[in-house]
Coordinates of C-alpha atoms in Angstrom, one line a residue:
C1 CA 2.8 27.8 57.1
L2 CA 4.9 26.9 54.5
Q3 CA 3.4 28.7 51.5
N4 CA 3.8 31.9 53.5
R5 CA 7.6 31.1 54.5
L6 CA 8.3 30.4 51.1
E7 CA 6.6 34.1 49.8
S8 CA 8.5 36.2 52.5
S9 CA 11.6 34.6 51.6
G10 CA 10.8 35.5 47.9
I11 CA 10.0 32.1 46.8
N12 CA 6.8 30.7 45.6
A13 CA 5.8 27.7 46.3
E14 CA 3.8 26.3 43.1
Y15 CA 6.9 25.7 40.9
G16 CA 4.6 25.9 37.9
D17 CA 4.5 30.0 38.0
K18 CA 8.7 30.0 38.5
K19 CA 11.2 30.0 36.2
Q20 CA 13.6 28.5 38.1
V21 CA 13.5 25.6 40.8
R22 CA 16.5 26.3 43.2
V23 CA 17.6 23.0 45.1
W24 CA 19.5 22.7 48.2
C25 CA 22.5 20.1 49.1
D26 CA 25.1 19.8 51.7
G27 CA 27.4 17.3 53.3
C28 CA 31.4 17.2 54.1
Y29 CA 31.6 15.6 50.6
D30 CA 35.4 13.8 52.2
I31 CA 37.5 12.3 49.4
M32 CA 34.6 13.0 46.7
H33 CA 33.6 10.1 45.1
F34 CA 30.8 8.9 42.3
G35 CA 28.4 8.6 45.0
H36 CA 28.3 11.7 46.3
A37 CA 28.3 12.7 42.5
N38 CA 25.6 11.1 41.8
Q39 CA 23.9 12.0 44.6
L40 CA 24.4 16.0 43.1
R41 CA 23.0 14.4 39.7
Q42 CA 19.8 13.7 41.0
A43 CA 19.2 16.5 42.8
K44 CA 19.8 18.7 40.1
A45 CA 17.7 16.6 38.0
M46 CA 14.4 17.6 40.4
G47 CA 14.9 21.5 39.4
D48 CA 17.3 23.6 37.7
Y49 CA 19.9 25.4 40.0
L50 CA 21.7 23.5 42.3
I51 CA 23.1 24.7 45.2
V52 CA 25.5 22.8 47.6
G53 CA 26.7 23.7 51.2
V54 CA 30.3 22.2 52.5
H55 CA 30.6 22.0 56.2
T56 CA 33.9 23.5 57.7
D57 CA 36.5 21.1 59.2
E58 CA 35.5 22.0 62.8
E59 CA 31.7 21.3 62.1
V60 CA 33.1 17.6 60.5
R61 CA 35.5 17.0 63.2
L62 CA 32.6 17.8 65.8
N63 CA 30.1 15.5 64.2
K64 CA 31.8 12.9 62.3
G65 CA 35.8 12.9 62.8
P66 CA 38.5 14.2 61.1
P67 CA 38.4 15.0 57.1
V68 CA 41.0 13.6 55.2
L69 CA 41.0 17.3 52.8
T70 CA 40.3 20.6 54.2
E71 CA 37.6 22.7 53.8
Q72 CA 39.2 24.4 51.0
E73 CA 40.1 21.4 49.4
R74 CA 36.3 20.1 49.5
Y75 CA 35.1 23.2 48.4
K76 CA 37.5 22.9 45.2
M77 CA 35.9 19.3 44.8
V78 CA 32.3 20.3 44.6
R79 CA 32.5 23.3 42.5
S80 CA 34.5 20.4 39.9
V81 CA 31.2 18.6 39.8
K82 CA 29.3 19.4 36.6
W83 CA 25.9 19.4 38.0
V84 CA 26.5 22.1 40.9
D85 CA 25.7 25.7 40.3
E86 CA 26.7 27.0 43.4
V87 CA 29.0 26.3 46.3
V88 CA 28.1 27.8 49.6
E89 CA 31.4 27.5 51.8
G90 CA 30.8 26.6 56.0
S91 CA 27.0 25.6 55.8
P92 CA 25.8 24.2 59.2
Y93 CA 26.0 20.6 59.6
V94 CA 22.5 20.9 60.9
T95 CA 20.3 22.0 57.8
E96 CA 18.9 25.1 58.9
L97 CA 15.6 26.4 56.8
E98 CA 17.0 30.0 57.4
T99 CA 20.1 28.9 55.2
M100 CA 17.7 27.3 52.7
D101 CA 15.6 30.5 52.6
K102 CA 19.1 32.7 52.3
Y103 CA 19.9 31.1 49.1
R104 CA 16.3 30.7 47.9
A105 CA 16.1 27.0 48.0
E106 CA 13.0 25.4 47.8
F107 CA 13.8 22.0 49.3
C108 CA 16.7 20.0 50.1
V109 CA 17.7 16.9 48.7
H110 CA 20.0 13.5 50.5
G111 CA 20.3 10.0 50.0
D112 CA 18.2 7.1 51.4
D113 CA 20.7 6.8 54.2
I114 CA 21.3 8.0 58.0
T115 CA 23.4 11.6 58.4
L116 CA 23.3 12.2 62.4
S117 CA 24.8 14.9 64.3
A118 CA 27.2 14.4 67.6
D119 CA 24.1 14.0 69.8
G120 CA 22.6 11.1 67.5
T121 CA 19.9 13.2 65.8
D122 CA 18.6 13.3 62.0
T123 CA 20.5 16.6 60.7
Y124 CA 17.5 16.7 58.2
Q125 CA 14.8 16.6 60.8
I126 CA 13.7 20.1 60.7
V127 CA 13.6 20.6 56.7
K128 CA 11.6 17.0 56.9
D129 CA 9.1 18.8 59.4
A130 CA 8.7 22.0 57.2
G131 CA 7.9 19.8 54.2
R132 CA 11.2 20.8 52.2
Y133 CA 12.8 17.9 51.9
K134 CA 13.1 15.2 49.0
E135 CA 15.0 11.8 49.3
C136 CA 17.2 10.3 46.0
K137 CA 18.4 6.8 45.8
R138 CA 22.0 6.3 47.7
T139 CA 24.2 4.6 45.5
Q140 CA 25.7 1.5 46.5
G141 CA 29.0 0.2 46.2
V142 CA 30.9 3.3 47.5
S143 CA 31.1 5.6 50.5
T144 CA 33.9 7.8 51.9
T145 CA 34.3 5.2 55.0
D146 CA 34.7 2.2 52.7
L147 CA 37.4 4.3 50.4
V148 CA 39.1 5.4 54.1
G149 CA 39.2 1.4 55.1
R150 CA 40.5 0.5 51.5
M151 CA 43.3 3.0 52.1
L152 CA 44.4 1.6 55.8
L153 CA 44.4 -1.6 54.2
M154 CA 47.2 -0.2 52.0
T155 CA 49.8 -2.5 53.5
R156 CA 48.1 -5.6 52.1
A157 CA 47.1 -6.1 48.5
N158 CA 44.3 -3.9 47.1
S159 CA 40.8 -5.3 48.4
T160 CA 37.4 -3.8 49.4
S161 CA 36.7 -6.5 51.7
Q162 CA 36.0 -5.6 55.2
S163 CA 38.5 -5.8 57.9
S164 CA 38.7 -4.6 61.8
D165 CA 42.4 -3.2 60.3
S166 CA 40.1 -0.4 58.5
G167 CA 38.1 0.4 61.1
I168 CA 34.9 -1.4 59.3
P169 CA 33.7 -4.5 61.0
S170 CA 34.5 -8.1 59.5
Q171 CA 31.3 -9.6 57.8
E172 CA 30.8 -11.7 60.9
E173 CA 29.8 -8.7 62.9
F174 CA 26.6 -6.3 62.4
V175 CA 27.5 -3.5 59.9
S176 CA 25.6 -0.3 59.0
P177 CA 24.4 -1.0 55.3
Y178 CA 24.9 2.6 54.8
T179 CA 28.7 2.2 54.9
K180 CA 29.5 -1.5 54.3
A181 CA 32.1 -2.3 51.8
C182 CA 30.5 -4.1 48.7
N183 CA 30.7 -4.4 44.9
L184 CA 30.0 -1.5 42.3
L185 CA 27.3 -3.3 39.8
Q186 CA 28.4 -1.2 36.8
T187 CA 25.4 -0.8 34.3
N188 CA 25.6 0.8 31.0
N189 CA 22.7 3.1 32.0
K190 CA 24.7 4.4 35.1
I191 CA 27.6 5.4 32.5
T192 CA 25.1 6.7 30.3
Q193 CA 23.3 9.0 33.1
F194 CA 27.2 10.4 34.2
S195 CA 27.8 11.1 30.5
S196 CA 26.9 14.7 28.9
P197 CA 23.9 14.1 26.2
A198 CA 25.2 14.5 22.3
N199 CA 28.9 15.8 23.6
E200 CA 30.7 15.5 20.1
P201 CA 33.6 17.7 19.2
R202 CA 32.0 20.6 16.8
P203 CA 33.9 21.9 13.9
G204 CA 37.1 24.0 14.9
D205 CA 37.3 22.6 18.3
R206 CA 40.9 21.7 19.9
I207 CA 40.9 18.2 20.9
V208 CA 43.2 17.7 23.9
Y209 CA 44.0 14.2 25.1
T210 CA 45.3 12.8 28.5
A211 CA 45.6 9.5 30.1
G212 CA 46.2 8.0 33.5
A213 CA 45.1 6.4 36.3
F214 CA 42.6 9.1 37.7
D215 CA 42.5 6.9 40.9
L216 CA 40.6 8.7 44.0
M217 CA 39.6 11.7 42.7
H218 CA 41.5 14.6 44.4
P219 CA 42.3 18.7 44.3
G220 CA 45.6 17.6 42.2
L221 CA 43.8 15.9 39.5
V222 CA 40.8 18.7 39.4
D223 CA 43.4 21.3 39.1
F224 CA 45.4 19.5 36.6
L225 CA 42.3 18.6 34.2
E226 CA 41.5 22.5 34.6
A227 CA 44.7 23.5 33.1
A228 CA 44.5 20.9 30.5
K229 CA 40.8 21.5 29.4
K230 CA 42.5 25.3 28.8
E231 CA 44.9 23.9 26.3
G232 CA 41.9 23.4 23.7
S233 CA 38.1 23.1 23.9
Y234 CA 37.1 19.4 23.9
L235 CA 38.9 17.4 26.8
I236 CA 39.3 13.4 26.5
V237 CA 40.7 11.3 29.1
G238 CA 41.9 7.9 28.9
L239 CA 41.4 5.5 31.9
Y240 CA 44.0 2.6 32.1
E241 CA 43.0 -0.7 32.8
D242 CA 43.3 -1.8 36.6
H243 CA 46.1 -4.3 35.6
V244 CA 48.2 -1.8 33.4
V245 CA 47.8 0.7 36.8
N246 CA 49.3 -2.1 39.1
E247 CA 52.3 -3.0 37.1
Y248 CA 53.4 0.7 37.1
K249 CA 52.3 2.0 40.9
G250 CA 52.5 -1.4 42.6
S251 CA 50.3 -4.2 44.1
Q252 CA 48.3 -2.1 46.3
Y253 CA 47.1 0.2 43.2
P254 CA 44.6 1.5 42.2
V255 CA 42.4 2.0 45.2
Q256 CA 39.5 2.0 43.1
I257 CA 38.4 -0.2 40.0
L258 CA 38.1 1.0 36.7
Q259 CA 34.2 1.4 36.6
E260 CA 34.9 3.5 39.9
R261 CA 37.4 5.7 38.4
V262 CA 35.2 6.5 34.8
L263 CA 32.2 7.3 37.0
S264 CA 34.6 10.1 39.3
V265 CA 36.0 11.2 36.0
L266 CA 32.9 11.5 34.1
A267 CA 31.3 13.9 36.8
N268 CA 34.2 16.4 36.2
R269 CA 33.0 19.6 34.5
N270 CA 36.0 19.7 32.3
V271 CA 36.0 16.4 30.7
D272 CA 34.4 16.0 27.7
E273 CA 35.0 12.5 26.7
V274 CA 36.3 9.5 28.4
L275 CA 38.4 6.5 26.7
I276 CA 37.6 3.6 28.8
G277 CA 41.1 1.4 28.5
A278 CA 43.2 3.4 27.1
P279 CA 46.1 2.1 25.5
Y280 CA 49.3 2.2 27.1
P281 CA 51.4 3.4 25.6
L282 CA 49.5 6.0 23.4
T283 CA 49.1 4.8 19.6
E284 CA 48.6 6.3 16.3
E285 CA 45.1 4.9 16.4
V286 CA 44.1 6.9 19.0
L287 CA 45.2 10.2 17.7
D288 CA 43.8 9.6 14.4
H289 CA 40.5 8.2 15.6
F290 CA 39.9 11.2 17.7
K291 CA 41.4 13.7 15.5
I292 CA 43.5 15.1 18.8
D293 CA 45.5 18.1 18.4
V294 CA 47.5 18.2 21.6
V295 CA 48.2 15.7 24.3
V296 CA 49.3 17.0 27.5
Q297 CA 50.8 15.4 30.8
G298 CA 51.0 17.0 34.3
M299 CA 54.6 18.2 36.1
V300 CA 53.6 15.4 38.6
H301 CA 53.8 11.9 37.6
E302 CA 51.9 9.1 39.2
G303 CA 53.7 5.9 39.5
D304 CA 57.0 4.9 38.1
H305 CA 56.7 5.4 34.2
E306 CA 59.9 3.6 32.9
S307 CA 59.3 3.9 29.4
D308 CA 57.7 7.1 27.5
H309 CA 54.2 6.1 26.7
Y310 CA 53.5 9.5 24.7
A311 CA 56.3 8.8 22.3
V312 CA 54.0 8.9 19.3
A313 CA 52.8 12.6 20.6
R314 CA 56.1 13.7 20.9
K315 CA 57.1 12.4 17.7
R316 CA 54.2 14.4 15.7
G317 CA 55.1 17.3 17.6
I318 CA 51.7 17.6 19.8
F319 CA 53.1 16.9 23.1
K320 CA 52.8 19.4 25.9
E321 CA 54.0 19.4 29.7
I322 CA 52.0 21.5 31.5
D323 CA 52.1 22.9 35.0
S324 CA 48.8 23.0 37.2
G325 CA 50.5 24.6 40.2
N326 CA 49.0 21.8 42.4
P327 CA 51.6 19.0 43.5
L328 CA 49.2 16.9 45.2
K329 CA 49.1 13.2 44.4
T330 CA 46.7 10.2 45.2
D331 CA 50.0 8.7 47.3
D332 CA 49.9 11.9 49.0
L333 CA 46.2 11.3 50.2
V334 CA 46.9 7.8 50.8
L335 CA 50.2 9.0 53.1
R336 CA 47.5 11.1 55.1
I337 CA 45.6 8.4 56.1
I338 CA 48.1 5.8 56.9
R339 CA 50.0 8.6 59.2
N340 CA 47.0 9.4 61.0
R341 CA 46.0 5.4 61.3
K342 CA 44.3 5.5 64.6
L343 CA 42.4 8.1 64.2
F344 CA 40.6 7.0 60.9
M345 CA 40.0 3.9 62.2
A346 CA 38.5 5.3 65.3
R347 CA 36.2 7.5 63.1
N348 CA 35.3 4.5 60.9
R349 CA 34.3 2.5 63.9
A350 CA 32.3 5.6 65.5
K351 CA 30.4 6.2 62.4
Q352 CA 29.3 2.6 62.4
I353 CA 28.4 2.3 66.0
K354 CA 26.3 5.8 65.6
E355 CA 24.5 4.6 62.7
L356 CA 23.9 1.2 64.0
N357 CA 22.6 2.7 67.5
N358 CA 20.3 5.1 65.4
I359 CA 19.0 1.9 63.2
K360 CA 18.1 0.0 66.2
K361 CA 16.4 2.9 67.8
M362 CA 14.1 3.3 64.7
Q363 CA 13.2 -0.4 64.8
E364 CA 12.2 -0.1 68.1
I365 CA 10.1 2.8 67.5
E366 CA 8.6 0.9 64.3
A367 CA 8.1 -2.0 66.6
A368 CA 6.2 0.1 69.2
N369 CA 3.9 1.5 66.4
A370 CA 3.2 -1.7 64.9
E371 CA 2.1 -3.2 68.6
N372 CA -0.1 -0.3 69.2
E373 CA -1.9 -0.4 65.5
A374 CA -2.3 -4.2 66.3
E375 CA -4.0 -3.4 69.8
S376 CA -6.3 -0.3 68.4
S377 CA -7.5 -2.5 65.7
T378 CA -8.5 -5.3 68.0
S379 CA -10.2 -3.1 70.4
S380 CA -12.3 -1.6 67.7
N381 CA -13.3 -5.2 66.8

């Protein structure tokens, strides 16, 4: 039984007797976005210690199609999320009780969408049958499939609309509700949920400021934010408005709108505060208001900055260029998609078909059950 299994693994099934509730999540976490982060946030809120398993490239290719990021890059991305306590590299694609027992996780958390293996079975069926599965609300308005689709459309104006060119069916076709493109409906509550509570600078903090697009959070940006935080003790990240990014990077950018970028940056464990709609160029007002001690910029510059947008910081002698050691840019991520366009279009399409087939199967089962219940009711009467 479940009680004996948990006790044999050193886990007490009664949460009240425990000092720590350990929670398990797993996934590909390819092109880490705020939807992934929100799932991890909700999972962490269900316990005290969050363990996240990340699948290998081989497992992802077999069950889902080619990943955009390598497994090492994906491990790094998940570790950068502030709600994650531990990352398990190379976890099985189908969640196993033995893996959860090994890491003393009491239950597994996943969103209310479908995750299927290569043969079309539910990857969480084993833990569901064991009564060790909990569900959180899926974040509307984003998916890896949608983001890949946006990048496949980079030859056109930036858009989140669906198109056969992205591998996502058009609106006229029946599309999976889990990967279809839709608009993010941002609320102040969502920003509050992602923000660290009462995270004001303390006396003696060295305040660091940097600004940019931070479009599509990737390992290069993660390494830069880590390096930036090391220049002080409190990191403020300014995010430029969409039209500003559009002007200095080109009409196809940003891939993500400002509201999406805000949530992605807030989820990073090194970020203490986000300045939404930061002025471009940097102003004296920002430096004085936030009492900034040092302004940093990476060695890799996103876009074509013709003007010195950090001139006021240079004048004060508080500007510093830092090297994170990672040259990866958002443009590089887009190029990975474009160069393998056919593969990623096929991946998007295959994911849609697999999900739709499963939805149809579940609808048929529900209809059959309803019919049986109706017949039983009629017979008893």
